[in-house]
Short mmCIF file of C-alpha atoms (C1' of nucleotides) in Angstrom, two decimals:
data_model
loop_
_atom_site.label_atom_id
_atom_site.label_comp_id
_atom_site.label_asym_id
_atom_site.label_seq_id
_atom_site.Cartn_x
_atom_site.Cartn_y
_atom_site.Cartn_z
CA UNK A 84 1.09 -2.82 10.65
CA UNK A 85 1.68 -0.49 7.90
CA UNK A 86 3.57 -2.95 6.75
CA UNK A 87 1.03 -5.72 6.15
CA UNK A 88 -1.07 -3.51 4.09
CA UNK A 89 1.51 -2.17 1.98
CA UNK A 90 2.74 -5.72 1.02
CA UNK A 91 -1.08 -6.39 0.25
CA UNK A 92 -1.45 -3.44 -1.65
CA UNK A 93 0.31 -4.98 -4.27
CA UNK A 94 -0.44 -7.26 -7.69
CA UNK A 95 2.27 -9.27 -8.05
CA UNK A 96 3.28 -9.94 -4.17
CA UNK A 97 -0.43 -10.99 -3.69
CA UNK A 98 -0.23 -13.63 -7.11
CA UNK A 99 3.43 -15.06 -5.27
CA UNK A 100 0.83 -15.70 -1.85
CA UNK A 101 -1.81 -16.92 -4.27
CA UNK A 102 1.13 -19.27 -5.61
CA UNK A 103 2.59 -20.10 -2.00
CA UNK A 104 -1.29 -21.45 -0.90
CA UNK A 105 -1.25 -23.99 -4.06
CA UNK A 106 2.18 -24.76 -3.11
CA UNK A 107 4.01 -23.88 -0.06
CA UNK A 108 7.20 -24.11 0.64
CA UNK A 109 8.47 -23.11 -2.52
CA UNK A 110 12.16 -21.62 -3.41
CA UNK A 111 13.22 -18.16 -4.83
CA UNK A 112 13.24 -19.77 -8.56
CA UNK A 113 10.28 -21.65 -8.14
CA UNK A 114 8.41 -18.89 -7.60
CA UNK A 115 10.06 -16.71 -10.13
CA UNK A 116 9.08 -19.33 -13.18
CA UNK A 117 6.66 -18.35 -15.49
CA UNK A 118 6.64 -14.38 -14.11
CA UNK A 119 7.19 -11.56 -16.33
CA UNK A 120 10.03 -10.21 -14.42
CA UNK A 121 13.25 -10.42 -13.41
CA UNK A 122 14.59 -12.87 -10.43
CA UNK A 123 15.79 -9.63 -8.46
CA UNK A 124 12.48 -8.11 -8.55
CA UNK A 125 10.90 -10.79 -7.28
CA UNK A 126 13.63 -11.86 -4.89
CA UNK A 127 12.53 -8.33 -3.41
CA UNK A 128 8.68 -8.84 -3.20
CA UNK A 129 9.33 -11.66 -1.00
CA UNK A 130 11.84 -9.97 1.25
CA UNK A 131 8.78 -7.36 1.35
CA UNK A 132 6.78 -10.19 1.97
CA UNK A 133 8.97 -11.37 4.78
CA UNK A 134 9.99 -8.09 6.56
CA UNK A 135 5.77 -7.40 6.66
CA UNK A 136 6.28 -11.50 8.49
CA UNK A 137 3.26 -13.18 5.95
CA UNK A 138 5.92 -15.21 4.58
CA UNK A 139 8.77 -17.01 6.61
CA UNK A 140 12.14 -18.71 5.54
CA UNK A 141 14.01 -21.77 5.88
CA UNK A 142 16.76 -22.19 4.30
CA UNK A 143 18.13 -25.43 2.66
CA UNK A 144 21.04 -26.00 1.29
CA UNK A 145 21.46 -23.20 -1.16
CA UNK A 146 17.85 -23.17 -1.46
CA UNK A 147 15.57 -20.69 0.07
CA UNK A 148 12.25 -22.33 0.29
CA UNK A 149 9.42 -19.97 1.42
CA UNK A 150 6.53 -20.51 3.33
CA UNK A 151 3.22 -18.73 4.28
CA UNK A 152 3.05 -17.12 7.35
CA UNK A 153 -1.03 -16.52 8.52
CA UNK A 154 -0.17 -15.64 11.94
CA UNK A 155 0.05 -11.99 11.51
CA UNK A 156 -3.03 -11.37 9.23
CA UNK A 157 -5.08 -12.71 11.09
CA UNK A 158 -3.87 -10.69 14.50
CA UNK A 159 -3.59 -7.43 12.88
CA UNK A 160 -6.04 -7.45 10.40
CA UNK A 161 -8.87 -8.96 12.04
CA UNK A 162 -8.33 -6.26 14.75
CA UNK A 163 -8.89 -3.27 12.69
CA UNK A 164 -11.66 -5.06 10.39
CA UNK A 165 -13.08 -6.54 13.29
CA UNK A 166 -13.45 -2.55 14.63
CA UNK A 167 -15.52 -1.79 11.31
CA UNK A 168 -17.47 -5.31 11.02
CA UNK A 169 -19.22 -4.10 14.64
CA UNK A 170 -19.52 -1.03 12.98
CA UNK A 171 -21.64 -2.03 10.12
CA UNK A 172 -24.69 -1.91 11.04
CA UNK A 173 -24.26 0.99 13.59
CA UNK A 174 -22.80 3.04 10.08
CA UNK A 175 -26.11 2.89 8.42
CA UNK A 176 -28.19 4.08 11.16
CA UNK A 177 -25.31 6.90 12.23
CA UNK A 178 -26.54 7.86 8.73
CA UNK A 179 -29.40 8.14 8.83
CA UNK A 180 -29.63 9.88 12.15
CA UNK A 181 -27.36 12.47 11.03
CA UNK A 182 -28.26 13.41 7.49
CA UNK A 183 -32.18 13.67 8.90
CA UNK A 184 -31.50 15.91 11.92
CA UNK A 185 -29.48 17.86 9.01
CA UNK A 186 -33.31 18.48 7.78
CA UNK A 187 -32.41 17.93 4.60
CA UNK A 188 -34.22 14.38 2.86
CA UNK A 189 -32.66 11.09 2.41
CA UNK A 190 -31.49 10.66 -1.49
CA UNK A 191 -30.74 6.79 -0.50
CA UNK A 192 -30.93 4.21 2.41
CA UNK A 193 -27.23 4.72 1.82
CA UNK A 194 -24.65 6.89 2.13
CA UNK A 195 -23.85 6.73 -1.48
CA UNK A 196 -22.15 8.73 -4.52
CA UNK A 197 -24.61 11.76 -5.14
CA UNK A 198 -23.08 13.56 -6.54
CA UNK A 199 -23.92 17.90 -5.73
CA UNK A 200 -23.62 21.06 -7.83
CA UNK A 201 -20.27 20.94 -7.49
CA UNK A 202 -17.94 19.80 -9.96
CA UNK B 19 -8.66 -4.57 -4.27
CA UNK B 20 -5.41 -3.53 -4.79
CA UNK B 21 -7.14 0.35 -4.05
CA UNK B 22 -8.41 -0.91 -0.55
CA UNK B 23 -4.78 -2.57 0.65
CA UNK B 24 -3.37 0.76 -0.48
CA UNK B 25 -5.96 3.45 1.07
CA UNK B 26 -5.16 1.08 4.72
CA UNK B 27 -1.59 1.53 3.61
CA UNK B 28 -1.05 4.78 4.80
CA UNK B 29 -0.62 5.71 8.48
CA UNK B 30 -2.72 9.51 7.63
CA UNK B 31 -5.62 7.13 5.92
CA UNK B 32 -5.93 4.87 8.88
CA UNK B 33 -6.08 7.50 10.57
CA UNK B 34 -9.23 9.65 9.04
CA UNK B 35 -10.49 6.31 8.92
CA UNK B 36 -10.37 6.43 13.11
CA UNK B 37 -11.80 9.85 13.12
CA UNK B 38 -14.46 9.06 11.24
CA UNK B 39 -14.97 5.94 13.51
CA UNK B 40 -15.40 8.34 16.45
CA UNK B 41 -17.53 10.66 14.09
CA UNK B 42 -19.24 10.18 11.30
CA UNK B 43 -19.96 12.31 9.22
CA UNK B 44 -17.47 14.66 9.31
CA UNK B 45 -16.03 17.73 6.64
CA UNK B 46 -12.91 17.88 5.66
CA UNK B 47 -12.03 21.09 7.30
CA UNK B 48 -13.11 18.99 10.41
CA UNK B 49 -11.36 15.56 9.94
CA UNK B 50 -8.35 18.74 8.70
CA UNK B 51 -8.49 20.44 12.49
CA UNK B 52 -5.56 19.00 14.33
CA UNK B 53 -3.98 17.71 11.32
CA UNK B 54 0.14 18.30 10.70
CA UNK B 55 -0.79 18.84 7.00
CA UNK B 56 -2.20 21.32 4.54
CA UNK B 57 -5.84 20.84 4.16
CA UNK B 58 -5.03 19.72 0.37
CA UNK B 59 -2.98 17.29 2.04
CA UNK B 60 -5.99 15.81 3.22
CA UNK B 61 -8.29 16.22 0.70
CA UNK B 62 -6.00 14.18 -1.91
CA UNK B 63 -6.29 11.24 1.44
CA UNK B 64 -10.17 12.10 2.02
CA UNK B 65 -10.38 11.51 -2.24
CA UNK B 66 -8.50 8.09 -2.34
CA UNK B 67 -10.32 6.76 0.19
CA UNK B 68 -13.44 7.68 -1.42
CA UNK B 69 -11.69 5.66 -4.70
CA UNK B 70 -11.24 2.64 -2.56
CA UNK B 71 -14.85 3.25 -1.50
CA UNK B 72 -13.90 2.82 2.03
CA UNK B 73 -15.51 6.92 2.55
CA UNK B 74 -18.88 7.64 1.07
CA UNK B 75 -19.43 11.27 0.55
CA UNK B 76 -22.88 13.59 0.67
CA UNK B 77 -22.97 17.56 -0.04
CA UNK B 78 -24.84 19.71 2.19
CA UNK B 79 -24.64 22.93 1.01
CA UNK B 80 -20.64 23.95 0.79
CA UNK B 81 -19.65 21.43 3.46
CA UNK B 82 -18.72 17.87 2.05
CA UNK B 83 -19.69 15.25 4.76
CA UNK B 84 -17.85 11.89 4.85
CA UNK B 85 -19.11 8.80 6.26
CA UNK B 86 -17.52 5.75 7.05
CA UNK B 87 -18.38 2.63 4.58
CA UNK B 88 -17.37 -0.72 5.74
CA UNK B 89 -18.78 -2.87 3.22
CA UNK B 90 -15.86 -3.20 1.09
CA UNK B 91 -13.26 -3.97 4.22
CA UNK B 92 -16.03 -6.50 4.84
CA UNK B 93 -16.40 -8.02 1.67
CA UNK B 94 -12.84 -7.79 0.62
CA UNK B 95 -10.26 -8.19 3.41
CA UNK B 96 -12.56 -10.39 4.43
CA UNK B 97 -12.72 -12.83 2.30
CA UNK B 98 -8.39 -12.63 1.77
CA UNK B 99 -7.71 -12.89 5.81
CA UNK B 100 -10.47 -15.75 5.67
CA UNK B 101 -8.25 -17.65 2.98
CA UNK B 102 -4.97 -17.43 5.31
CA UNK B 103 -7.29 -18.54 8.06
CA UNK B 104 -8.33 -21.62 6.53
CA UNK B 105 -4.71 -22.30 5.49
CA UNK B 106 -3.27 -21.78 9.15
CA UNK B 107 -3.46 -25.03 9.96
CA UNK B 108 -2.68 -26.56 6.99
CA UNK B 109 0.40 -23.95 6.53
CA UNK B 110 1.54 -26.53 9.39
CA UNK B 111 0.91 -29.71 8.19
CA UNK B 112 2.35 -28.54 4.97
CA UNK B 113 5.71 -27.72 5.99
CA UNK B 114 6.33 -30.88 8.17
CA UNK B 115 5.37 -33.05 5.57
CA UNK B 116 7.90 -30.71 3.03
CA UNK B 117 10.81 -30.57 5.52
CA UNK B 118 10.29 -34.09 6.40
CA UNK B 119 9.94 -35.52 2.80
CA UNK B 120 13.21 -33.76 2.08
CA UNK B 121 15.12 -35.90 5.10
CA UNK B 122 15.79 -33.48 6.96
CA UNK B 123 15.63 -33.11 11.21
CA UNK B 124 13.09 -30.12 12.16
CA UNK B 125 14.21 -27.35 13.38
CA UNK B 126 10.98 -26.26 14.89
CA UNK B 127 7.47 -27.32 14.28
CA UNK B 128 6.83 -24.08 12.62
CA UNK B 129 9.00 -22.12 9.59
CA UNK B 130 10.25 -19.85 11.59
CA UNK B 131 13.15 -17.41 11.22
CA UNK B 132 15.85 -19.99 11.23
CA UNK B 133 18.86 -17.76 9.92
CA UNK B 134 21.77 -19.90 7.80
CA UNK B 135 24.92 -19.43 6.75
CA UNK B 136 23.89 -17.17 4.10
CA UNK B 137 23.95 -13.26 5.14
"C1'" DT C 105 39.16 -28.52 -8.45
"C1'" DT C 106 35.88 -26.82 -11.57
"C1'" DG C 107 31.40 -25.28 -13.64
"C1'" DA C 108 26.44 -24.72 -12.68
"C1'" DC C 109 23.49 -22.95 -9.80
"C1'" DA C 110 20.58 -20.70 -6.34
"C1'" DT C 111 20.51 -16.60 -4.00
"C1'" DG C 112 22.52 -11.96 -2.66
"C1'" DC C 113 24.15 -6.82 -3.43
"C1'" DA C 114 24.67 -2.23 -5.30
"C1'" DA C 115 23.80 0.67 -8.42
"C1'" DC C 116 20.83 2.48 -11.16
"C1'" DC C 117 16.57 4.50 -13.43
"C1'" DA C 118 10.83 5.90 -14.59
"C1'" DC C 119 7.12 6.58 -12.48
"C1'" DA C 120 4.48 6.97 -8.27
"C1'" DT C 121 3.27 8.95 -3.95
"C1'" DG C 122 3.15 12.64 -0.58
"C1'" DG C 123 3.57 16.70 0.57
"C1'" DT C 124 3.07 21.80 -0.77
"C1'" DT C 125 1.89 26.70 -2.36
"C1'" DG C 126 -1.35 29.90 -5.32
"C1'" DC C 127 -5.42 30.10 -7.87
"C1'" DA C 128 -10.53 29.83 -8.83
"C1'" DT C 129 -15.50 28.20 -7.78
"C1'" DA C 130 -19.29 28.02 -5.25
"C1'" DT C 131 -21.87 28.91 -0.86
"C1'" DA C 132 -23.57 31.14 3.05
"C1'" DA C 133 -23.18 35.29 6.06
"C1'" DG C 134 -23.77 40.19 6.28
"C1'" DC D 191 -23.77 43.17 -2.90
"C1'" DT D 192 -19.41 42.24 -0.68
"C1'" DT D 193 -16.76 39.45 2.46
"C1'" DA D 194 -15.77 35.08 4.36
"C1'" DT D 195 -15.58 29.99 4.29
"C1'" DA D 196 -15.16 24.93 2.16
"C1'" DT D 197 -13.67 23.07 -1.36
"C1'" DG D 198 -11.50 22.00 -5.91
"C1'" DC D 199 -7.89 22.03 -9.66
"C1'" DA D 200 -2.85 22.63 -11.01
"C1'" DA D 201 2.04 23.18 -10.95
"C1'" DC D 202 5.54 21.85 -8.92
"C1'" DC D 203 8.94 18.77 -5.87
"C1'" DA D 204 11.12 15.25 -2.75
"C1'" DT D 205 11.34 11.04 -1.68
"C1'" DG D 206 9.73 6.13 -2.16
"C1'" DT D 207 8.71 1.89 -5.11
"C1'" DG D 208 9.19 -1.21 -8.42
"C1'" DG D 209 11.72 -2.53 -11.81
"C1'" DT D 210 15.88 -3.30 -14.20
"C1'" DT D 211 21.46 -4.83 -14.59
"C1'" DG D 212 25.97 -6.34 -13.34
"C1'" DC D 213 28.68 -8.94 -10.30
"C1'" DA D 214 29.77 -11.38 -5.85
"C1'" DT D 215 29.24 -15.44 -2.98
"C1'" DG D 216 28.06 -19.84 -0.87
"C1'" DT D 217 26.82 -24.67 -2.09
"C1'" DC D 218 25.77 -28.82 -5.16
"C1'" DA D 219 27.82 -32.40 -8.78
"C1'" DA D 220 31.15 -33.91 -11.70
#
DNA sequence: TTGACATGCAACCACATGGTTGCATATAAG
DNA sequence: CTTATATGCAACCATGTGGTTGCATGTCAA
């Protein structure tokens, strides 16, 4: 779970996933091509994606082909994000209720970055 | 974008979001209560969530109340998950095509963790 | 068999991250 | 006014992370 989010937190790894979107089943050398870092750095990123189960691997002779694995994202993230999605409307309503019941005028209809006297 | 994923990559921060999910609009002290770390550590985490726009803030006297902001999650993550979702079927098809065109028998109908002679 | 190619492993390094403590400041309460 | 409360800021520290380089190993092609 943390693995998936952590894997996605890196720009390079998202770029690798993007490249696999465009063309699935690429080797390390393929994916390294055009990247501004060493092959080993790319290999490390791919291993992280593999561990997070976002990429599956298939050996073919001396080449290790990388494939997108969309399943864990669909399962795990959807469940998490879904939770918040459901709360989307409720959150706004709750905010109004809570702030109004605290007898303070509403500065906006959404909890924005209203800086107070502090800092 | 990276901010959102990075913010979610930490267990403590997800726990904080969970607590705000249960009860929205809590102060730092509220959220610190029961956590096995210093108040300042919690404050740092909250600031990261604030920066990632996952939490909005509203000052009320000397209290800083924290509110869930589900919008960026909905927008950014959904877009990414959707991308994977769309590629779900395509990935399987692509894999079959590519492996078969490489004149190798298909070991399974999905690119699983088939370990080869390596390692 | 020999050489080129694709990958893996390990040591190392700079910087980011998550945590601490101490102290300062603003607000509420007596 | 004084004191307690809620938060912020800054220095500091251990560990994790993203990158490097060098070398070893497995596989394909002459």
